[in-house]
Structure formats: C-alpha cells, structure tokens
PDB file of C-alpha atoms in Angstrom:
ATOM      1  CA  MET A  23      42.516   4.977  34.036  1.00 82.00           C
ATOM      2  CA  THR A  24      44.319   2.074  32.379  1.00 90.00           C
ATOM      3  CA  SER A  25      41.460  -0.351  32.917  1.00 93.00           C
ATOM      4  CA  THR A  26      39.028   2.151  31.372  1.00 94.00           C
ATOM      5  CA  LEU A  27      41.219   2.427  28.261  1.00 93.00           C
ATOM      6  CA  ILE A  28      41.453  -1.351  28.038  1.00 95.00           C
ATOM      7  CA  TRP A  29      37.648  -1.680  28.252  1.00 95.00           C
ATOM      8  CA  ILE A  30      37.206   1.011  25.598  1.00 95.00           C
ATOM      9  CA  LEU A  31      39.734  -0.768  23.375  1.00 95.00           C
ATOM     10  CA  VAL A  32      37.983  -4.125  23.916  1.00 94.00           C
ATOM     11  CA  ALA A  33      34.616  -2.534  23.078  1.00 95.00           C
ATOM     12  CA  LEU A  34      36.040  -0.940  19.917  1.00 95.00           C
ATOM     13  CA  VAL A  35      37.581  -4.238  18.825  1.00 95.00           C
ATOM     14  CA  ALA A  36      34.281  -6.055  19.463  1.00 95.00           C
ATOM     15  CA  ILE A  37      32.356  -3.436  17.467  1.00 94.00           C
ATOM     16  CA  GLY A  38      34.927  -3.652  14.681  1.00 94.00           C
ATOM     17  CA  LEU A  39      34.660  -7.442  14.568  1.00 95.00           C
ATOM     18  CA  TYR A  40      30.864  -7.252  14.503  1.00 94.00           C
ATOM     19  CA  LEU A  41      30.899  -4.705  11.663  1.00 94.00           C
ATOM     20  CA  SER A  42      33.440  -6.800   9.775  1.00 94.00           C
ATOM     21  CA  TRP A  43      31.277  -9.902  10.192  1.00 95.00           C
ATOM     22  CA  THR A  44      28.220  -7.964   8.965  1.00 94.00           C
ATOM     23  CA  ALA A  45      30.132  -6.645   5.942  1.00 94.00           C
ATOM     24  CA  GLY A  46      31.283 -10.191   5.146  1.00 93.00           C
ATOM     25  CA  ARG A  47      27.719 -11.464   5.431  1.00 95.00           C
ATOM     26  CA  LEU A  48      26.511  -8.736   3.096  1.00 95.00           C
ATOM     27  CA  ASP A  49      29.281  -9.586   0.644  1.00 95.00           C
ATOM     28  CA  ARG A  50      28.251 -13.258   0.704  1.00 96.00           C
ATOM     29  CA  LEU A  51      24.630 -12.260   0.067  1.00 96.00           C
ATOM     30  CA  HIS A  52      25.708 -10.185  -2.921  1.00 96.00           C
ATOM     31  CA  ALA A  53      27.725 -13.123  -4.255  1.00 96.00           C
ATOM     32  CA  ARG A  54      24.670 -15.347  -3.794  1.00 97.00           C
ATOM     33  CA  ILE A  55      22.567 -12.839  -5.742  1.00 97.00           C
ATOM     34  CA  ASP A  56      25.115 -12.867  -8.562  1.00 97.00           C
ATOM     35  CA  ALA A  57      25.082 -16.665  -8.684  1.00 98.00           C
ATOM     36  CA  ALA A  58      21.287 -16.796  -8.548  1.00 98.00           C
ATOM     37  CA  ARG A  59      21.038 -14.206 -11.329  1.00 98.00           C
ATOM     38  CA  ALA A  60      23.410 -16.236 -13.493  1.00 98.00           C
ATOM     39  CA  ALA A  61      21.284 -19.346 -12.899  1.00 98.00           C
ATOM     40  CA  LEU A  62      18.110 -17.397 -13.705  1.00 98.00           C
ATOM     41  CA  ASP A  63      19.666 -16.025 -16.902  1.00 98.00           C
ATOM     42  CA  ALA A  64      20.694 -19.531 -17.914  1.00 98.00           C
ATOM     43  CA  GLN A  65      17.169 -20.877 -17.345  1.00 98.00           C
ATOM     44  CA  LEU A  66      15.577 -17.983 -19.230  1.00 98.00           C
ATOM     45  CA  LEU A  67      17.994 -18.482 -22.127  1.00 97.00           C
ATOM     46  CA  ARG A  68      17.296 -22.224 -22.126  1.00 97.00           C
ATOM     47  CA  ARG A  69      13.536 -21.632 -22.192  1.00 97.00           C
ATOM     48  CA  ALA A  70      13.813 -19.118 -25.048  1.00 97.00           C
ATOM     49  CA  SER A  71      16.158 -21.400 -26.990  1.00 96.00           C
ATOM     50  CA  VAL A  72      13.896 -24.422 -26.642  1.00 95.00           C
ATOM     51  CA  ALA A  73      10.878 -22.329 -27.640  1.00 96.00           C
ATOM     52  CA  GLN A  74      12.728 -20.941 -30.658  1.00 96.00           C
ATOM     53  CA  GLU A  75      13.869 -24.407 -31.671  1.00 94.00           C
ATOM     54  CA  LEU A  76      10.331 -25.733 -31.361  1.00 93.00           C
ATOM     55  CA  ALA A  77       8.967 -22.795 -33.376  1.00 94.00           C
ATOM     56  CA  THR A  78      11.341 -23.536 -36.264  1.00 94.00           C
ATOM     57  CA  SER A  79      10.899 -27.322 -36.160  1.00 89.00           C
ATOM     58  CA  GLY A  80       7.711 -27.328 -38.214  1.00 87.00           C
ATOM     59  CA  VAL A  81       5.618 -29.247 -35.683  1.00 86.00           C
ATOM     60  CA  LEU A  82       3.453 -26.230 -34.831  1.00 89.00           C
ATOM     61  CA  ASP A  83       0.989 -24.565 -37.143  1.00 89.00           C
ATOM     62  CA  PRO A  84       2.437 -21.511 -38.972  1.00 93.00           C
ATOM     63  CA  ALA A  85       0.645 -18.870 -36.860  1.00 93.00           C
ATOM     64  CA  ALA A  86       1.748 -20.459 -33.578  1.00 93.00           C
ATOM     65  CA  SER A  87       5.284 -20.848 -34.929  1.00 94.00           C
ATOM     66  CA  ILE A  88       5.507 -17.152 -35.800  1.00 96.00           C
ATOM     67  CA  VAL A  89       4.112 -16.002 -32.447  1.00 96.00           C
ATOM     68  CA  LEU A  90       6.394 -18.320 -30.491  1.00 96.00           C
ATOM     69  CA  TYR A  91       9.475 -17.517 -32.557  1.00 97.00           C
ATOM     70  CA  GLU A  92       9.001 -13.760 -32.279  1.00 97.00           C
ATOM     71  CA  ALA A  93       8.400 -13.906 -28.518  1.00 98.00           C
ATOM     72  CA  ALA A  94      11.427 -16.162 -27.964  1.00 97.00           C
ATOM     73  CA  HIS A  95      13.625 -14.026 -30.216  1.00 98.00           C
ATOM     74  CA  ALA A  96      12.531 -10.849 -28.409  1.00 97.00           C
ATOM     75  CA  ALA A  97      13.284 -12.473 -25.048  1.00 97.00           C
ATOM     76  CA  ARG A  98      16.772 -13.496 -26.173  1.00 96.00           C
ATOM     77  CA  GLN A  99      17.599 -10.098 -27.688  1.00 97.00           C
ATOM     78  CA  ALA A 100      16.028  -7.845 -25.024  1.00 97.00           C
ATOM     79  CA  GLU A 101      18.128  -5.203 -23.333  1.00 96.00           C
ATOM     80  CA  GLU A 102      18.349  -5.456 -19.548  1.00 94.00           C
ATOM     81  CA  GLU A 103      15.739  -2.701 -19.021  1.00 95.00           C
ATOM     82  CA  GLN A 104      13.198  -4.544 -21.201  1.00 97.00           C
ATOM     83  CA  ARG A 105      14.069  -8.099 -20.207  1.00 97.00           C
ATOM     84  CA  GLU A 106      11.291  -8.626 -17.676  1.00 97.00           C
ATOM     85  CA  VAL A 107       8.644  -7.488 -20.179  1.00 97.00           C
ATOM     86  CA  ALA A 108      10.057  -9.633 -22.988  1.00 97.00           C
ATOM     87  CA  GLU A 109      10.232 -12.720 -20.765  1.00 97.00           C
ATOM     88  CA  SER A 110       6.666 -12.115 -19.593  1.00 97.00           C
ATOM     89  CA  GLU A 111       5.534 -11.891 -23.214  1.00 97.00           C
ATOM     90  CA  LEU A 112       7.236 -15.225 -23.924  1.00 97.00           C
ATOM     91  CA  SER A 113       5.346 -16.746 -20.983  1.00 97.00           C
ATOM     92  CA  GLN A 114       2.089 -15.385 -22.371  1.00 97.00           C
ATOM     93  CA  ALA A 115       2.862 -16.751 -25.836  1.00 97.00           C
ATOM     94  CA  LEU A 116       3.646 -20.170 -24.374  1.00 96.00           C
ATOM     95  CA  ARG A 117       0.360 -20.149 -22.447  1.00 95.00           C
ATOM     96  CA  ALA A 118      -1.550 -19.099 -25.563  1.00 95.00           C
ATOM     97  CA  ILE A 119      -0.013 -21.840 -27.701  1.00 94.00           C
ATOM     98  CA  PHE A 120       0.188 -24.652 -25.154  1.00 93.00           C
ATOM     99  CA  GLY A 121      -2.907 -23.845 -23.124  1.00 87.00           C
ATOM    100  CA  GLU A 122      -4.675 -26.944 -24.402  1.00 85.00           C
ATOM    101  CA  PRO A 123      -3.371 -30.508 -23.963  1.00 87.00           C
ATOM    102  CA  GLN A 124      -4.223 -31.243 -27.627  1.00 86.00           C
ATOM    103  CA  GLN A 125      -1.453 -28.912 -28.809  1.00 86.00           C
ATOM    104  CA  VAL A 126       1.097 -30.657 -26.593  1.00 89.00           C
ATOM    105  CA  GLU A 127      -0.098 -34.043 -27.880  1.00 89.00           C
ATOM    106  CA  ALA A 128       0.233 -32.809 -31.479  1.00 86.00           C
ATOM    107  CA  VAL A 129       3.827 -31.806 -30.757  1.00 89.00           C
ATOM    108  CA  ARG A 130       4.545 -35.166 -29.088  1.00 89.00           C
ATOM    109  CA  GLU A 131       3.258 -37.083 -32.111  1.00 89.00           C
ATOM    110  CA  ALA A 132       5.592 -35.295 -34.532  1.00 86.00           C
ATOM    111  CA  PRO A 133       9.046 -36.809 -35.158  1.00 87.00           C
ATOM    112  CA  GLY A 134      11.301 -35.672 -32.318  1.00 83.00           C
ATOM    113  CA  GLY A 135       8.318 -34.042 -30.661  1.00 84.00           C
ATOM    114  CA  GLU A 136       8.383 -36.137 -27.499  1.00 89.00           C
ATOM    115  CA  GLU A 137      11.877 -34.873 -26.690  1.00 90.00           C
ATOM    116  CA  ALA A 138      10.958 -31.279 -27.585  1.00 88.00           C
ATOM    117  CA  ALA A 139       7.819 -31.335 -25.421  1.00 90.00           C
ATOM    118  CA  ARG A 140       9.730 -32.809 -22.476  1.00 92.00           C
ATOM    119  CA  GLU A 141      12.545 -30.282 -22.821  1.00 93.00           C
ATOM    120  CA  LEU A 142      10.123 -27.346 -23.041  1.00 94.00           C
ATOM    121  CA  ALA A 143       8.152 -28.628 -20.044  1.00 94.00           C
ATOM    122  CA  GLN A 144      11.340 -28.833 -17.992  1.00 95.00           C
ATOM    123  CA  ALA A 145      12.416 -25.353 -19.091  1.00 94.00           C
ATOM    124  CA  VAL A 146       9.117 -23.693 -18.182  1.00 95.00           C
ATOM    125  CA  ARG A 147       9.121 -25.482 -14.810  1.00 94.00           C
ATOM    126  CA  ARG A 148      12.665 -24.378 -13.902  1.00 96.00           C
ATOM    127  CA  VAL A 149      12.244 -20.663 -14.654  1.00 97.00           C
ATOM    128  CA  PRO A 150       9.893 -19.953 -11.701  1.00 97.00           C
ATOM    129  CA  MET A 151      12.180 -21.866  -9.342  1.00 97.00           C
ATOM    130  CA  ALA A 152      15.261 -19.930 -10.477  1.00 98.00           C
ATOM    131  CA  ARG A 153      13.398 -16.622 -10.249  1.00 98.00           C
ATOM    132  CA  ARG A 154      12.119 -17.440  -6.758  1.00 98.00           C
ATOM    133  CA  PHE A 155      15.635 -18.336  -5.591  1.00 98.00           C
ATOM    134  CA  HIS A 156      17.009 -15.072  -7.046  1.00 98.00           C
ATOM    135  CA  ASN A 157      14.260 -12.964  -5.506  1.00 98.00           C
ATOM    136  CA  ASP A 158      14.708 -14.647  -2.112  1.00 98.00           C
ATOM    137  CA  SER A 159      18.403 -13.752  -2.208  1.00 97.00           C
ATOM    138  CA  VAL A 160      17.540 -10.173  -3.141  1.00 98.00           C
ATOM    139  CA  ARG A 161      15.023  -9.971  -0.294  1.00 98.00           C
ATOM    140  CA  ALA A 162      17.618 -11.152   2.251  1.00 97.00           C
ATOM    141  CA  ALA A 163      20.217  -8.653   1.038  1.00 96.00           C
ATOM    142  CA  ARG A 164      17.694  -5.808   1.049  1.00 96.00           C
ATOM    143  CA  ALA A 165      16.660  -6.638   4.606  1.00 96.00           C
ATOM    144  CA  LEU A 166      20.268  -6.495   5.782  1.00 95.00           C
ATOM    145  CA  ARG A 167      21.009  -3.313   3.820  1.00 95.00           C
ATOM    146  CA  ARG A 168      18.055  -1.560   5.501  1.00 94.00           C
ATOM    147  CA  HIS A 169      19.690  -1.816   8.939  1.00 94.00           C
ATOM    148  CA  ARG A 170      21.068   1.448  10.279  1.00 94.00           C
ATOM    149  CA  LYS A 171      24.495   0.015  11.018  1.00 93.00           C
ATOM    150  CA  VAL A 172      24.901  -0.978   7.357  1.00 94.00           C
ATOM    151  CA  ARG A 173      23.863   2.466   6.132  1.00 92.00           C
ATOM    152  CA  TRP A 174      25.778   4.473   8.747  1.00 94.00           C
ATOM    153  CA  PHE A 175      29.038   2.610   8.279  1.00 94.00           C
ATOM    154  CA  ARG A 176      28.499   2.130   4.522  1.00 92.00           C
ATOM    155  CA  LEU A 177      29.123  -1.593   4.790  1.00 92.00           C
ATOM    156  CA  ALA A 178      27.634  -2.231   1.339  1.00 91.00           C
ATOM    157  CA  GLY A 179      30.403  -0.214  -0.274  1.00 89.00           C
ATOM    158  CA  HIS A 180      29.562   0.771  -3.830  1.00 90.00           C
ATOM    159  CA  ALA A 181      27.484  -2.306  -4.605  1.00 90.00           C
ATOM    160  CA  PRO A 182      24.231  -1.404  -6.341  1.00 92.00           C
ATOM    161  CA  PHE A 183      21.006  -1.929  -4.442  1.00 93.00           C
ATOM    162  CA  PRO A 184      19.772  -5.416  -5.426  1.00 96.00           C
ATOM    163  CA  MET A 185      16.691  -5.523  -7.620  1.00 96.00           C
ATOM    164  CA  ALA A 186      14.220  -8.371  -7.852  1.00 97.00           C
ATOM    165  CA  PHE A 187      13.360  -9.879 -11.233  1.00 97.00           C
ATOM    166  CA  GLU A 188       9.617  -9.511 -11.668  1.00 97.00           C
ATOM    167  CA  MET A 189       7.989 -11.279 -14.580  1.00 97.00           C
ATOM    168  CA  ASP A 190       5.005 -13.399 -15.490  1.00 96.00           C
ATOM    169  CA  ASP A 191       6.414 -16.918 -15.226  1.00 94.00           C
ATOM    170  CA  GLU A 192       3.248 -18.965 -14.933  1.00 94.00           C
ATOM    171  CA  PRO A 193       3.708 -22.057 -17.098  1.00 92.00           C
ATOM    172  CA  PRO A 194       1.062 -23.290 -19.526  1.00 92.00           C
ATOM    173  CA  VAL A 195      -1.234 -25.740 -17.776  1.00 87.00           C
ATOM    174  CA  ALA A 196      -0.698 -28.484 -20.349  1.00 84.00           C
ATOM    175  CA  LEU A 197       3.102 -28.203 -20.087  1.00 81.00           C
ATOM    176  CA  ALA A 198       3.061 -27.939 -16.298  1.00 73.00           C
ATOM    177  CA  ASP A 199       1.089 -31.173 -16.148  1.00 64.00           C
ATOM    178  CA  ARG A 200       3.542 -32.711 -18.591  1.00 54.00           C
ATOM    179  CA  ALA A 201       6.551 -31.696 -16.515  1.00 53.00           C
ATOM    180  CA  THR A 202       5.350 -33.604 -13.490  1.00 50.00           C
ATOM    181  CA  SER A 203       4.601 -36.818 -15.381  1.00 48.00           C
TER     182      SER A 203
END
C-alpha cells in the first residue's frame, strides 16, 4: 500500500513539474511575442517617420509628397484595429512613388537626399524582417496553446490569444535594390 502511494505521489510530482515547465515555456513565448511586437512597432514607426520626413523635405514632386505624407501620417495615427490597413497603404504609397529607379536617383541628387534614400531603404527592408519574427513567435505560441494539456489545465492563464500582424510589406523594387547596395 505504501509503495503504491509513493508511486502515485511521484507520478503527480512528475506531472506537476511537466505542467509547470510547459506553463513557463508558454510564458517565455508570450514574452518573446511582446518583445517582437515592440520591435515591429519601432520599425513601423521608423519607416513612417522617415517617409514623413522625406515627404516634407521638398525633394519629391508635390503630388508624391502629399500622397506619401498622408499615408505616413495615417500609419502613425492609426488605431490598433486599423493599423494593419494603414501600414499596408503606406507600403502601397511607397511602391507607387519609388517604383522607378529614376525617382530614387532624383531624391539622391537633392541636398541631403543620399542620406534620406539610404535611411528609407533600410527602414523598408527592416519592416518585413520584424514582422516575420513577430509572426513566427505568434505561430509558436499558437501551436503550444492548441495542445489539450494547455487548454485543460488553463496554462495560458488570462493571456489573450496571440494574433499575427498581417500587412502588405513588400518594399518598392528601386528601394529594395538600394538597400542591398
């Protein structure tokens, strides 16, 4: 009888340790999502800021300046529910304005334009990487949260279900080429 109770106690302790380890892993994944989201937000803000700065610098033609400024301003001011749409619209505006290498060259030739073109190229290159890292973290947490043991024992606590950030982040061809050179 005593040995049976000891084995039951050992099994319960082992199960408890396993569940505790799983809860800790899930907590680390949620922390990683938070860090990745902060990095993504920083990159999106940097891209919108650089675009807004470029739009007000006077190196673009007036129509392109207005389109770029409005898209960047909307991306910076968007509420969380509309953020993905606003960021996608900024990507589309950047592709429309910097789709041709001639526009990038015109910016480079303006005073301070070389620095602005380089900074914008870096910003549009970093956004997809940050978004991919965030979405990979979300995917890992979702996979773990789908397991029965996590649901049955409520190991996720009250943490919200992680959501991926879906947006159009394709960089303009002329800027993407510029970022690699």
